Amino acid sequence: MTIATSNQLPRDWAVIIFMAIIHIAAILAFLPSNFSWTAVGLAIFLHWLTGGIGITLGWHRLVSHRSFQTPKWLEYVLVFCGTLAMQGGPIWWVGLHRHHHLYSDQDVDHHDSCKGFWWSHMGWMLYDVPAEQEIPRFTKDIAGDPVYQFLDKYFLQIQVAFAALLFLIGGLPFLFWGVFVRLVLVYHTTWLVNSATHKFGYRTFESNDRSTNCWWVALLAYGEGWHNNHHAHQYSARHGMKWWEIDMTWMMIQLLQRLGLAQKVKLVEESAGQQ
């Protein structure tokens, strides 16, 4: 099975226009009328809440890989936080992520890094990629859940309601920084895991793809930059396997363990992390 090149794939104009609007609005956030330091602090907090707690902890390590278990109510809270990151619906995202792990850096991988940095970073999203047709195959465990179905169907409307709430609370600065700047920062943080950590850094394990461990992506993406570790041991809740590989998401999982909210936490053998 092979996929068409980007020249042969149909462009997704809805995504292209949406991304253009979001990035232009993020630039407008720096106008004096749209700026406040409180709004900057809000953007940083929401980056952590939606990108770190929602995407990294919730959508990625909990749902995509089932690296640990939580009470169902907490799973839904984490998945909702991920929905606020506006990276598509959770069923769509999880399905494509699981597809990526099965076919990483092969021709059918929708963000195959062999096609270049731009393609793996964000270029692939601007086209209708064939991998989307296989999402039902990879999401049988969540596709029938009504909460996941609701969040998958209405993630855009939820973001609009969230934007309206921020505007009512803090005016234009909260709107521009809490939504547009925050979304752009979270987007590129996530995309760096698809692009930079398949190009820069070192490899601890043979993972049959081009994944690497990249320290600066790990700092930006709450531990997701230890990507070679992750691809070699994708079900491990801990990605930073050496003492100096800082993994903030693993710290959050440890906190949930201490609170009795994370069970059946999966880890690789200690010796594997020392190789």
mmCIF file of C-alpha atoms in Angstrom:
data_model
loop_
_atom_site.group_PDB
_atom_site.id
_atom_site.type_symbol
_atom_site.label_atom_id
_atom_site.label_comp_id
_atom_site.label_asym_id
_atom_site.label_seq_id
_atom_site.Cartn_x
_atom_site.Cartn_y
_atom_site.Cartn_z
ATOM 1 C CA MET A 1 0.000 0.000 0.000
ATOM 2 C CA THR A 2 1.371 3.449 -0.968
ATOM 3 C CA ILE A 3 0.011 6.948 -0.755
ATOM 4 C CA ALA A 4 -0.043 9.693 -3.311
ATOM 5 C CA THR A 5 2.442 12.554 -3.203
ATOM 6 C CA SER A 6 1.275 15.958 -1.969
ATOM 7 C CA ASN A 7 0.952 17.075 -5.604
ATOM 8 C CA GLN A 8 -1.620 14.328 -6.138
ATOM 9 C CA LEU A 9 -3.565 14.719 -2.896
ATOM 10 C CA PRO A 10 -6.588 17.066 -2.747
ATOM 11 C CA ARG A 11 -6.015 20.150 -0.626
ATOM 12 C CA ASP A 12 -8.129 20.571 2.492
ATOM 13 C CA TRP A 13 -9.114 24.208 2.039
ATOM 14 C CA ALA A 14 -11.062 24.345 5.281
ATOM 15 C CA VAL A 15 -7.907 23.504 7.245
ATOM 16 C CA ILE A 16 -5.742 25.833 5.129
ATOM 17 C CA ILE A 17 -8.065 28.808 5.721
ATOM 18 C CA PHE A 18 -8.480 27.962 9.407
ATOM 19 C CA MET A 19 -4.714 27.772 10.002
ATOM 20 C CA ALA A 20 -4.175 31.053 8.156
ATOM 21 C CA ILE A 21 -6.782 32.810 10.311
ATOM 22 C CA ILE A 22 -5.398 31.418 13.571
ATOM 23 C CA HIS A 23 -1.814 32.430 12.762
ATOM 24 C CA ILE A 24 -2.772 35.923 11.556
ATOM 25 C CA ALA A 25 -4.891 36.480 14.671
ATOM 26 C CA ALA A 26 -1.956 35.391 16.841
ATOM 27 C CA ILE A 27 0.188 38.123 15.263
ATOM 28 C CA LEU A 28 -2.537 40.697 15.935
ATOM 29 C CA ALA A 29 -2.329 39.777 19.631
ATOM 30 C CA PHE A 30 0.798 41.951 19.854
ATOM 31 C CA LEU A 31 -1.123 45.132 19.040
ATOM 32 C CA PRO A 32 -1.268 47.370 22.153
ATOM 33 C CA SER A 33 -5.064 47.094 22.330
ATOM 34 C CA ASN A 34 -4.856 43.298 22.442
ATOM 35 C CA PHE A 35 -1.939 42.944 24.875
ATOM 36 C CA SER A 36 -1.687 42.568 28.629
ATOM 37 C CA TRP A 37 0.725 40.647 30.830
ATOM 38 C CA THR A 38 -2.203 38.972 32.566
ATOM 39 C CA ALA A 39 -3.293 37.641 29.170
ATOM 40 C CA VAL A 40 0.242 36.352 28.526
ATOM 41 C CA GLY A 41 0.094 34.481 31.837
ATOM 42 C CA LEU A 42 -3.284 33.078 30.839
ATOM 43 C CA ALA A 43 -1.839 31.819 27.548
ATOM 44 C CA ILE A 44 1.003 30.063 29.384
ATOM 45 C CA PHE A 45 -1.403 28.432 31.837
ATOM 46 C CA LEU A 46 -3.755 27.306 29.070
ATOM 47 C CA HIS A 47 -0.790 25.981 27.076
ATOM 48 C CA TRP A 48 -0.090 23.652 29.984
ATOM 49 C CA LEU A 49 -3.758 22.820 30.607
ATOM 50 C CA THR A 50 -4.662 22.043 26.986
ATOM 51 C CA GLY A 51 -1.315 20.934 25.566
ATOM 52 C CA GLY A 52 0.280 19.326 28.613
ATOM 53 C CA ILE A 53 -2.683 17.996 30.585
ATOM 54 C CA GLY A 54 -5.057 17.556 27.651
ATOM 55 C CA ILE A 55 -2.996 16.377 24.686
ATOM 56 C CA THR A 56 0.151 14.924 26.239
ATOM 57 C CA LEU A 57 -1.223 13.380 29.428
ATOM 58 C CA GLY A 58 -4.785 12.701 28.267
ATOM 59 C CA TRP A 59 -4.981 12.065 24.534
ATOM 60 C CA HIS A 60 -1.489 10.648 24.151
ATOM 61 C CA ARG A 61 -0.288 8.651 27.144
ATOM 62 C CA LEU A 62 -3.676 7.777 28.640
ATOM 63 C CA VAL A 63 -5.964 7.197 25.660
ATOM 64 C CA SER A 64 -3.732 6.523 22.641
ATOM 65 C CA HIS A 65 -1.360 4.149 24.443
ATOM 66 C CA ARG A 66 -3.227 3.243 27.630
ATOM 67 C CA SER A 67 0.023 3.692 29.552
ATOM 68 C CA PHE A 68 -2.009 3.978 32.751
ATOM 69 C CA GLN A 69 -5.618 3.966 33.884
ATOM 70 C CA THR A 70 -7.718 6.563 35.672
ATOM 71 C CA PRO A 71 -11.310 6.705 36.914
ATOM 72 C CA LYS A 72 -13.602 7.305 33.946
ATOM 73 C CA TRP A 73 -14.649 10.754 35.162
ATOM 74 C CA LEU A 74 -11.007 11.862 35.216
ATOM 75 C CA GLU A 75 -10.386 10.380 31.769
ATOM 76 C CA TYR A 76 -13.273 12.462 30.433
ATOM 77 C CA VAL A 77 -11.881 15.610 32.109
ATOM 78 C CA LEU A 78 -8.461 15.042 30.529
ATOM 79 C CA VAL A 79 -9.993 14.329 27.133
ATOM 80 C CA PHE A 80 -12.068 17.523 27.391
ATOM 81 C CA CYS A 81 -8.915 19.531 28.132
ATOM 82 C CA GLY A 82 -7.371 18.024 25.004
ATOM 83 C CA THR A 83 -10.426 19.031 22.999
ATOM 84 C CA LEU A 84 -9.700 22.657 23.933
ATOM 85 C CA ALA A 85 -6.365 22.336 22.080
ATOM 86 C CA MET A 86 -8.331 22.296 18.797
ATOM 87 C CA GLN A 87 -6.267 19.518 17.201
ATOM 88 C CA GLY A 88 -9.354 17.827 15.803
ATOM 89 C CA GLY A 89 -11.662 15.522 17.700
ATOM 90 C CA PRO A 90 -10.230 12.927 20.112
ATOM 91 C CA ILE A 91 -11.350 9.931 18.025
ATOM 92 C CA TRP A 92 -9.732 11.422 14.909
ATOM 93 C CA TRP A 93 -6.519 12.305 16.764
ATOM 94 C CA VAL A 94 -6.134 8.981 18.559
ATOM 95 C CA GLY A 95 -6.841 7.017 15.387
ATOM 96 C CA LEU A 96 -4.206 8.868 13.387
ATOM 97 C CA HIS A 97 -1.675 8.626 16.196
ATOM 98 C CA ARG A 98 -2.062 4.870 16.483
ATOM 99 C CA HIS A 99 -1.803 4.627 12.696
ATOM 100 C CA HIS A 100 1.451 6.617 12.868
ATOM 101 C CA HIS A 101 2.996 4.197 15.347
ATOM 102 C CA LEU A 102 2.158 1.193 13.201
ATOM 103 C CA TYR A 103 3.597 2.750 10.035
ATOM 104 C CA SER A 104 6.104 5.268 11.407
ATOM 105 C CA ASP A 105 8.255 6.826 8.659
ATOM 106 C CA GLN A 106 6.847 4.521 6.026
ATOM 107 C CA ASP A 107 5.126 5.796 2.894
ATOM 108 C CA VAL A 108 1.642 5.336 4.381
ATOM 109 C CA ASP A 109 2.524 7.313 7.530
ATOM 110 C CA HIS A 110 0.551 10.539 7.161
ATOM 111 C CA HIS A 111 3.430 12.649 8.547
ATOM 112 C CA ASP A 112 6.283 10.500 7.246
ATOM 113 C CA SER A 113 9.485 12.403 8.114
ATOM 114 C CA CYS A 114 11.174 10.979 5.023
ATOM 115 C CA LYS A 115 9.092 13.472 3.027
ATOM 116 C CA GLY A 116 10.834 16.411 4.676
ATOM 117 C CA PHE A 117 10.620 18.625 7.743
ATOM 118 C CA TRP A 118 7.770 20.820 6.463
ATOM 119 C CA TRP A 119 5.604 17.826 5.532
ATOM 120 C CA SER A 120 6.011 16.075 8.888
ATOM 121 C CA HIS A 121 5.642 19.338 10.815
ATOM 122 C CA MET A 122 2.361 20.578 9.362
ATOM 123 C CA GLY A 123 2.248 20.186 5.579
ATOM 124 C CA TRP A 124 0.382 16.894 5.735
ATOM 125 C CA MET A 125 -2.582 18.513 7.493
ATOM 126 C CA LEU A 126 -3.267 20.757 4.521
ATOM 127 C CA TYR A 127 -4.280 17.742 2.419
ATOM 128 C CA ASP A 128 -6.814 14.930 2.633
ATOM 129 C CA VAL A 129 -4.462 12.107 3.606
ATOM 130 C CA PRO A 130 -5.574 8.489 3.029
ATOM 131 C CA ALA A 131 -4.718 7.539 6.627
ATOM 132 C CA GLU A 132 -7.935 9.234 7.770
ATOM 133 C CA GLN A 133 -9.923 6.454 6.116
ATOM 134 C CA GLU A 134 -8.399 3.945 8.560
ATOM 135 C CA ILE A 135 -9.365 5.761 11.754
ATOM 136 C CA PRO A 136 -12.293 3.378 12.550
ATOM 137 C CA ARG A 137 -9.844 0.460 12.469
ATOM 138 C CA PHE A 138 -7.735 2.009 15.238
ATOM 139 C CA THR A 139 -10.427 3.459 17.513
ATOM 140 C CA LYS A 140 -12.811 0.595 18.243
ATOM 141 C CA ASP A 141 -12.243 1.023 21.991
ATOM 142 C CA ILE A 142 -13.475 4.636 22.093
ATOM 143 C CA ALA A 143 -15.571 5.178 18.954
ATOM 144 C CA GLY A 144 -18.782 3.979 20.630
ATOM 145 C CA ASP A 145 -18.390 6.133 23.746
ATOM 146 C CA PRO A 146 -21.010 8.947 23.669
ATOM 147 C CA VAL A 147 -18.671 11.405 25.444
ATOM 148 C CA TYR A 148 -15.935 10.847 22.871
ATOM 149 C CA GLN A 149 -18.511 11.091 20.083
ATOM 150 C CA PHE A 150 -19.797 14.420 21.419
ATOM 151 C CA LEU A 151 -16.319 15.919 21.813
ATOM 152 C CA ASP A 152 -15.271 14.623 18.398
ATOM 153 C CA LYS A 153 -18.312 16.165 16.713
ATOM 154 C CA TYR A 154 -18.457 19.511 18.504
ATOM 155 C CA PHE A 155 -14.812 20.390 19.252
ATOM 156 C CA LEU A 156 -15.063 23.564 17.121
ATOM 157 C CA GLN A 157 -18.252 24.747 18.811
ATOM 158 C CA ILE A 158 -16.691 24.060 22.218
ATOM 159 C CA GLN A 159 -13.736 26.266 21.280
ATOM 160 C CA VAL A 160 -16.056 29.071 20.140
ATOM 161 C CA ALA A 161 -17.910 28.909 23.465
ATOM 162 C CA PHE A 162 -14.590 28.916 25.336
ATOM 163 C CA ALA A 163 -13.435 31.949 23.321
ATOM 164 C CA ALA A 164 -16.657 33.778 24.163
ATOM 165 C CA LEU A 165 -16.154 33.024 27.859
ATOM 166 C CA LEU A 166 -12.593 34.367 27.801
ATOM 167 C CA PHE A 167 -13.771 37.513 26.008
ATOM 168 C CA LEU A 168 -16.449 38.111 28.623
ATOM 169 C CA ILE A 169 -13.899 37.695 31.411
ATOM 170 C CA GLY A 170 -10.952 39.646 30.011
ATOM 171 C CA GLY A 171 -11.904 41.338 26.742
ATOM 172 C CA LEU A 172 -9.768 41.272 23.609
ATOM 173 C CA PRO A 173 -6.449 40.491 25.374
ATOM 174 C CA PHE A 174 -7.884 37.299 26.888
ATOM 175 C CA LEU A 175 -9.445 36.373 23.544
ATOM 176 C CA PHE A 176 -6.319 36.894 21.446
ATOM 177 C CA TRP A 177 -3.814 35.431 23.918
ATOM 178 C CA GLY A 178 -6.008 32.784 25.535
ATOM 179 C CA VAL A 179 -7.185 31.437 22.180
ATOM 180 C CA PHE A 180 -5.119 32.435 19.146
ATOM 181 C CA VAL A 181 -1.604 32.744 20.590
ATOM 182 C CA ARG A 182 -2.140 29.745 22.811
ATOM 183 C CA LEU A 183 -3.420 27.595 19.930
ATOM 184 C CA VAL A 184 -0.465 28.506 17.707
ATOM 185 C CA LEU A 185 2.019 27.700 20.474
ATOM 186 C CA VAL A 186 0.343 24.401 21.312
ATOM 187 C CA TYR A 187 0.107 23.484 17.621
ATOM 188 C CA HIS A 188 3.782 24.001 16.918
ATOM 189 C CA THR A 189 4.796 22.315 20.162
ATOM 190 C CA THR A 190 2.857 19.220 19.136
ATOM 191 C CA TRP A 191 4.077 19.393 15.533
ATOM 192 C CA LEU A 192 7.716 19.540 16.644
ATOM 193 C CA VAL A 193 7.257 16.043 18.036
ATOM 194 C CA ASN A 194 6.296 14.886 14.527
ATOM 195 C CA SER A 195 9.100 16.776 12.777
ATOM 196 C CA ALA A 196 12.077 17.740 14.971
ATOM 197 C CA THR A 197 12.149 14.472 16.917
ATOM 198 C CA HIS A 198 12.452 12.552 13.677
ATOM 199 C CA LYS A 199 15.419 14.697 12.580
ATOM 200 C CA PHE A 200 17.429 16.155 15.499
ATOM 201 C CA GLY A 201 18.896 14.474 18.570
ATOM 202 C CA TYR A 202 20.220 11.054 19.513
ATOM 203 C CA ARG A 203 18.933 7.506 19.424
ATOM 204 C CA THR A 204 19.081 5.225 22.450
ATOM 205 C CA PHE A 205 17.072 2.353 20.947
ATOM 206 C CA GLU A 206 16.637 0.764 17.548
ATOM 207 C CA SER A 207 13.003 1.506 16.762
ATOM 208 C CA ASN A 208 12.806 0.744 13.022
ATOM 209 C CA ASP A 209 12.058 4.389 12.191
ATOM 210 C CA ARG A 210 13.804 7.767 12.364
ATOM 211 C CA SER A 211 12.635 8.807 15.836
ATOM 212 C CA THR A 212 15.149 10.656 18.018
ATOM 213 C CA ASN A 213 15.494 11.992 21.547
ATOM 214 C CA CYS A 214 15.609 15.796 21.395
ATOM 215 C CA TRP A 215 16.120 17.614 24.694
ATOM 216 C CA TRP A 216 14.732 20.997 23.677
ATOM 217 C CA VAL A 217 11.535 19.476 22.290
ATOM 218 C CA ALA A 218 11.209 17.529 25.548
ATOM 219 C CA LEU A 219 11.334 20.805 27.498
ATOM 220 C CA LEU A 220 8.767 22.477 25.244
ATOM 221 C CA ALA A 221 6.441 19.475 24.984
ATOM 222 C CA TYR A 222 6.300 18.260 28.589
ATOM 223 C CA GLY A 223 8.579 15.251 28.001
ATOM 224 C CA GLU A 224 7.359 14.237 24.545
ATOM 225 C CA GLY A 225 10.754 15.016 23.008
ATOM 226 C CA TRP A 226 12.196 11.720 24.264
ATOM 227 C CA HIS A 227 10.598 10.326 21.156
ATOM 228 C CA ASN A 228 13.003 7.508 20.345
ATOM 229 C CA ASN A 229 12.430 6.124 23.840
ATOM 230 C CA HIS A 230 8.705 6.359 23.193
ATOM 231 C CA HIS A 231 8.763 4.676 19.800
ATOM 232 C CA ALA A 232 10.871 1.843 21.178
ATOM 233 C CA HIS A 233 8.550 1.396 24.187
ATOM 234 C CA GLN A 234 5.299 3.057 23.127
ATOM 235 C CA TYR A 235 3.217 1.739 26.042
ATOM 236 C CA SER A 236 5.548 3.105 28.719
ATOM 237 C CA ALA A 237 4.065 5.927 30.804
ATOM 238 C CA ARG A 238 7.583 7.270 31.281
ATOM 239 C CA HIS A 239 9.377 8.663 28.213
ATOM 240 C CA GLY A 240 12.440 10.179 29.863
ATOM 241 C CA MET A 241 14.148 6.958 30.865
ATOM 242 C CA LYS A 242 17.494 8.295 32.054
ATOM 243 C CA TRP A 243 17.767 10.442 35.170
ATOM 244 C CA TRP A 244 18.582 13.565 33.181
ATOM 245 C CA GLU A 245 15.815 13.094 30.600
ATOM 246 C CA ILE A 246 13.296 15.440 32.232
ATOM 247 C CA ASP A 247 9.734 14.275 31.646
ATOM 248 C CA MET A 248 7.117 16.600 33.135
ATOM 249 C CA THR A 249 4.223 14.401 32.030
ATOM 250 C CA TRP A 250 5.711 11.447 33.876
ATOM 251 C CA MET A 251 5.879 13.661 36.975
ATOM 252 C CA MET A 252 2.171 14.404 36.562
ATOM 253 C CA ILE A 253 1.426 10.674 36.289
ATOM 254 C CA GLN A 254 3.444 10.065 39.472
ATOM 255 C CA LEU A 255 1.375 12.740 41.230
ATOM 256 C CA LEU A 256 -1.831 11.058 40.099
ATOM 257 C CA GLN A 257 -0.450 7.771 41.471
ATOM 258 C CA ARG A 258 0.177 9.338 44.870
ATOM 259 C CA LEU A 259 -3.372 10.695 44.864
ATOM 260 C CA GLY A 260 -4.756 7.257 43.998
ATOM 261 C CA LEU A 261 -5.997 8.477 40.607
ATOM 262 C CA ALA A 262 -3.614 6.522 38.345
ATOM 263 C CA GLN A 263 -3.439 2.748 38.369
ATOM 264 C CA LYS A 264 -1.815 0.016 36.261
ATOM 265 C CA VAL A 265 1.008 2.323 35.211
ATOM 266 C CA LYS A 266 3.099 0.634 32.532
ATOM 267 C CA LEU A 267 6.897 0.956 32.564
ATOM 268 C CA VAL A 268 9.808 -0.707 30.785
ATOM 269 C CA GLU A 269 12.408 -2.673 32.693
ATOM 270 C CA GLU A 270 14.880 -0.458 34.552
ATOM 271 C CA SER A 271 17.769 -1.999 32.620
ATOM 272 C CA ALA A 272 16.251 -0.913 29.313
ATOM 273 C CA GLY A 273 16.371 2.719 30.318
ATOM 274 C CA GLN A 274 20.073 2.466 31.120
ATOM 275 C CA GLN A 275 21.169 1.185 27.709
#
